[in-house]
Amino acid sequence: MVSGVEFLRNVNLSNKVEVGKRVTVIGGGDVAIDAARSALRIGAKEVSIIYRRSRKEMPANPEEIESAISEGINIEFLTAPVEVLANNNKVISLRCQRMKLGSPDASGRRRPVLIEGSEFEIETDMVIPAIGQASDLSMIGESDGVKISGKKTVAVDPVTLASDKEGIFAGGDCVSGPWIAIEAVAAGKKAAISIDRYLRKEDLRAGREEKIASAKEEDTPLMPKPKAPRQIMSSLPLDSRKAGFAEVELGFTEEEAAKEANRCLNCGICSECMQCVAACKAEAIDHNMSEKTIEINVGSIILSPGFECFDPSADKLAKFGGYTSLISQYGYGKYPNVVTSIEFERILSASGPYKGHLSRPSDLKTPHKIAWIQCVGSRDVTCNSGYCSSVCCMYAIKEAVIAKEHSPEPLDISIMYMDMRSYGKGFDKYYERAKKEHGIHFIKSKAYGIQEIEGTGNLSLRYVTEEGKLHFEEFDMVVLSVGMKPRPAVIEMSKRLGIELDHYNFCKTDSFSPVNTSRPGIYVCGAFQGPKDIPETVMQASGAAAASAAFLSESRGELVKKKEFPPEINITGEPPRIGVFVCHCGINIGGVVNVPGVKEYAASLPDVVYVDENLYTCSQDTQELIKDKIKEYNLNRVIVASCTPRTHEPLFQETLQEQGLNKYLFELANIRDQCSWVHQQHPEEATKKAKDLVRMAVAKVRGLEPLKMISLATVPSALVVGGGIAGMVSSLNLADQGFNVSLVEKAMNLGGMARKIHYTLEGGDVQAYLNELMEKVNNHPLIKVYTKASISESSGYIGNFVTKIQVGPKKEITEIKHGAVIIATGGEEYKTKEYFYKKNSRVLSLLELESEIIKRSKKIKECRNLVMIQCVGSRDDERPYCSRVCCSESIKNAILLKDINPEANIYILYRDIRTYGLKEDFYREAREKGIIFIHYEPDAKPEVVPFKESGKEGLRVSVKDPLLGEQVIIDADLLALAIATTPPSTNKELSQFFKVPLNEDKFFLEAHMKLRPVEFATDGVFMCGLAHAPKLIEESIAQAQAAASRAGMILSRKLVQLPGTISFVNKNKCIGCGECTSVCPFGAVALDEKQHVAVVNDALCKGCGICSASCKSGAINLYGFSNSQVVSMIESL
Amino acid sequence: MEEGKESPWEPKLITFLCNWCSYAGADLAGVSRIQYPANTRTIRVPCSGRVNILYILKALQHGVDGVLVSGCHPGDCHYLSGNFSARRKFAVLSRLLEYIGIEKGRVQFSWVSAAEAGRFAEVITEVTEDVKKLGPAKRLVKNIG
């Protein structure tokens, strides 16, 4: 008789172990199984295990049990030992008893209960009890002050392993109970650290509390793949096993291993496998980071939490009055080839799932016919998204056009839409091009459902067109244009911050303060304020910054820390001493390019005095290293061979400056984006190319010179051109920020177009707002208003403009010095000749109609039939843009009129109703109030004829009703025209004064359509309001604040710094031909009439180098990209 | 120029990429891991309009087999009109090249935007293939020994 552990130890230490012929093992754990199987291998003929519960409760590994049974080991379940019978000190048998399972015990397992009279004997000559172990705690106990736990182990703190008695620590089995060796080793180390700290009288806990944040269940995605069974590993044949201790499990074959590895573990977000920690060579991943509460003292808050995409999965749709939205019929999530627009965007992306190939998910075939369904989760009250998401029409067109361009095979595209809302600047042109040049079909329709056609993966789309006809059409793929939704988390956030949300949970704002939340000092921007496109988001972002800057103007700059650089080292006359730092970029470069080889090669190049290779050259410690090496080796040129200068040049330049080197003595060789990433399969060629790029960089830097940044003092005041709402808001914000403002208005009074507008669609009182604004502007001590004034001349550049204006009837000239200018020249109503406008008193513009409504005039009170015609002068060949505001303005006036005169019939004849964003609610309200909307196409415009018959008089309007398919005739008392907004003719002059461009429609052209909507390419000049494009009052206000924010950034700095990479003239070579002056897009080069040579205005030069490339005599050159530098790069090849 | 010992002839190309569009397009090709032939050596310039015709002639004189200049699409130039200036120059240059016997296709001009990573790789592949077909450029190379 020998205990299980002792038996196994002897076996494992290869001691000669005697084993009987018939061995009986008592127990049900791994030790019992192990002992039994070992006994079999060292010569036992019959091996039994007796276990008092059933197989289900047996704690041993199920695979072990299975193997034991298959090796012929007999397991007696529900059997307990009673007595070992011996003869002459030799075991002869084991008396046992049968058991049955009773009620569960504390461990949850069912307690075995004796069956009376069931005793029996098992003949055996060796008994191995393997029924658990316990620590021998006789040496220590409660009397020593050490607490003993219920499990009869030492109770310790889990982090420090300190027992209750100071100075006594415990670990291993005496704490955990029987457990594996490695944990005992870990506990030993842990205790050692504690004891070390204890003896040094240090904090035992500091930095040791390991809490790994595990993913929340609701964040864990569902298993994306179906459940796959484990691979079954082949094992040693039974007859070979008993011969010895050869490995029973033979391992996977390559194929099995690959299959096993391919099984999805469904690890959710993070299964804490820690492989990322091992893989990240920069040691940037720390799983012990935990949530911390940080207190920051701020004077103002800007909220920009964004939005989330609408989820069209049938099970995610909200119920509405017991019904689920129609969207549930689109089969998203059920049919693989129904995808959302965001998923389609990924499909088109080069880094997407199909590497940029246009493929459909079900079979990766190239689709030939795709449909887009618009307004999925927008304009749909049944899913609580009654608003228009504002961006889907344009992104659908964009995706369709890109898909067309992308597809290697002919592609047929249909877009199923309700109204095409391409209301933004330049959008309608894009829409027209998509129709005419790309042949995309736009079908005004409602999609009712999608069915997959069995076996093909194709989809049958059921839709009804405007004429009421039902169609079934087959597509290879359907894209759902999903809308924007407020994030659910904003509800909680708004409660905490005490700000109000609207009925959709967007942030509530007012038409006249579009970036102010309901709580002073807290501002909002982006899609949290309502669905919007990128330019509007960017405008609002800058607008919120401006509002916040004005709010905090008293404490401006208090927390700003200015970075100081050491004085610059003079390197004049010194030969080049080049340092080259070659970057591994982890494995991004080093995995392909032979970095040590490149480094060694760089060392052989002329004037290179130091070379190094770094794991990450951009890391903070490498910046310190570069600085040390500049000092140690007197480096006066630095090359980093790593990634793109477009992202990393400024970082390294700053490192040079911190060591006193001019920042222009630096060059990047892009051996990642241009070598390792794009020649991954050709390491030798990539390495060769990397060497060439380094050689070219060396050739260039040998000729680099220190360049001077130009610093110019700024005049801290602004000129604002245009005294409408936009101009006044800009002026007021800048003045509130503490800057002087000159506001120039061409009319007698401030106010502009807004003087004729009385209400916003939401009901805001425009006149009250306007009067308050004018009063503030007129009375602000820092604002000087010039009315009846126009600009006659302007010169200068960012920070230093000089503009002359003519003021008053006598046109007195005043000169204004300013550091920035904001153009806010507004818009005008187009003077249309259509529809008897200005010829028949029954025909009014929208503004005129509004004025009649406000007056409650007889015309309005007696009006029985009012017809409104949309897009008069907009979206035609002459003005191919949408005037954006007319749909909302028409609906506003229609609702107002209906409220005054409920008897009136109101007809709105439209092309597309463009009540984007939250304005959609009012379109719905108008329809509910009985206003009739009739759609027309530009080739069948409404016709109007004045009539007078049988005592009745009016205008006979006829238009084709698409639903009836017939001409409808309306005898109208009044006809209101939604006339286009046009740019003022003075824009042309201004564009020349300030050297800024106009677009084809004569509105001002911004520096970037999406990302820089208030700036020009010319620094220091900004725009806002209708000067940029037609827009609503709230959008004008946001853009005006944005322009003020951008201008304020310039004015708040005492100096403007301009880059040193600009053109310069060698007077000795210049022949004064004037070619450079004519090609310069910025008017930065002028001819000096006396010396007859070209002169560069450093402040105006942008460093494009067009002048230099055009110079016949090689007299004008570009710092940083000079002719000799470029040629030396070429010659180094 | 280091030549491979026994490997077949491979052309050497110089690409002038404008900083704002084409160079950014090349970066995106890198980020997207789009593969293209390794024959090009890039020189970053602020604008395609900065490329002096002289650079192209120098490159051909120096034994470079092909040159590509790539800038922003018309209307997208960061400097408003630099790419138009470049286009005019190349219209003139191509006639000069024809006159002095440089084959068509050795010097090419393209528009690649910052978003057109795929197009960038395609352009490089095409130009490389074109120049490969034309063989080494020896016409302007001095002292061929």
CSV table of N, CA and C in Angstrom, one decimal, chain A residues 198-199 215 243 257 282 290 300 324 349 374 384 386 398 423 488 505 521 581 677 812 868 905 934 987 1027 1044 1125:
chain,number,residue,atom,x,y,z
A,198,TYR,N,9.1,44.7,2.8
A,198,TYR,CA,8.8,44.8,4.3
A,198,TYR,C,10.1,45.2,5.1
A,199,LEU,N,11.2,44.5,4.7
A,199,LEU,CA,12.4,44.8,5.4
A,199,LEU,C,12.9,46.2,5.1
A,215,ALA,N,-13.4,42.6,-21.0
A,215,ALA,CA,-14.4,43.2,-21.9
A,215,ALA,C,-15.8,43.0,-21.3
A,243,ALA,N,3.8,-0.8,-23.1
A,243,ALA,CA,5.2,-1.1,-23.1
A,243,ALA,C,6.1,-0.1,-22.3
A,257,ALA,N,-3.4,20.7,-37.8
A,257,ALA,CA,-3.0,21.9,-37.0
A,257,ALA,C,-3.6,23.2,-37.6
A,282,ALA,N,7.6,48.2,-29.1
A,282,ALA,CA,7.7,49.5,-28.4
A,282,ALA,C,7.2,49.5,-27.0
A,290,SER,N,-6.1,51.1,-15.9
A,290,SER,CA,-7.5,51.0,-15.5
A,290,SER,C,-8.1,52.4,-15.5
A,300,SER,N,-14.6,76.3,-20.0
A,300,SER,CA,-15.6,76.1,-21.1
A,300,SER,C,-15.5,74.7,-21.6
A,324,THR,N,-43.1,47.0,-37.0
A,324,THR,CA,-41.7,47.2,-37.2
A,324,THR,C,-41.5,47.9,-38.6
A,349,SER,N,-12.4,50.0,-50.3
A,349,SER,CA,-11.1,50.5,-49.8
A,349,SER,C,-10.0,49.5,-50.1
A,374,GLN,N,-32.0,54.4,-50.5
A,374,GLN,CA,-31.8,55.6,-49.7
A,374,GLN,C,-32.7,55.6,-48.5
A,384,ASN,N,-38.1,55.8,-35.3
A,384,ASN,CA,-37.8,57.0,-34.5
A,384,ASN,C,-36.7,57.8,-35.2
A,386,GLY,N,-37.2,60.4,-37.7
A,386,GLY,CA,-38.0,61.3,-38.6
A,386,GLY,C,-37.2,62.3,-39.3
A,398,LYS,N,-21.4,59.2,-54.5
A,398,LYS,CA,-20.0,59.1,-54.5
A,398,LYS,C,-19.6,57.6,-54.6
A,423,TYR,N,-27.8,69.3,-51.9
A,423,TYR,CA,-28.0,70.7,-51.6
A,423,TYR,C,-26.8,71.5,-51.4
A,488,PRO,N,-26.4,56.5,-28.0
A,488,PRO,CA,-27.2,56.3,-26.8
A,488,PRO,C,-26.4,57.0,-25.6
A,505,ASN,N,-32.9,63.2,-29.4
A,505,ASN,CA,-31.6,63.1,-28.6
A,505,ASN,C,-30.4,63.8,-29.3
A,521,GLY,N,-21.5,78.5,-21.5
A,521,GLY,CA,-20.1,78.0,-21.4
A,521,GLY,C,-19.9,76.6,-22.0
A,581,PHE,N,20.2,58.1,-39.5
A,581,PHE,CA,19.5,57.2,-38.6
A,581,PHE,C,18.5,56.4,-39.3
A,677,TRP,N,6.9,48.6,-47.6
A,677,TRP,CA,5.5,48.3,-47.7
A,677,TRP,C,5.0,48.0,-49.1
A,812,GLU,N,-15.2,109.5,-49.4
A,812,GLU,CA,-13.9,109.9,-48.7
A,812,GLU,C,-13.1,108.6,-48.5
A,868,MET,N,-46.8,77.5,-55.1
A,868,MET,CA,-45.4,77.9,-55.0
A,868,MET,C,-44.7,77.1,-56.0
A,905,ASN,N,-55.9,76.7,-50.1
A,905,ASN,CA,-55.3,75.5,-50.7
A,905,ASN,C,-53.8,75.9,-51.1
A,934,ILE,N,-46.5,68.6,-55.4
A,934,ILE,CA,-46.5,68.0,-56.7
A,934,ILE,C,-45.1,68.0,-57.3
A,987,ASN,N,-18.3,90.6,-56.0
A,987,ASN,CA,-17.4,89.5,-55.6
A,987,ASN,C,-16.1,89.5,-56.5
A,1027,ALA,N,-21.4,84.5,-49.1
A,1027,ALA,CA,-20.3,84.7,-49.9
A,1027,ALA,C,-19.7,83.4,-50.4
A,1044,ALA,N,-14.3,83.9,-37.6
A,1044,ALA,CA,-13.7,84.7,-36.5
A,1044,ALA,C,-12.7,83.9,-35.8
A,1125,GLN,N,20.2,71.2,-55.7
A,1125,GLN,CA,19.9,70.1,-54.8
A,1125,GLN,C,19.2,69.0,-55.5
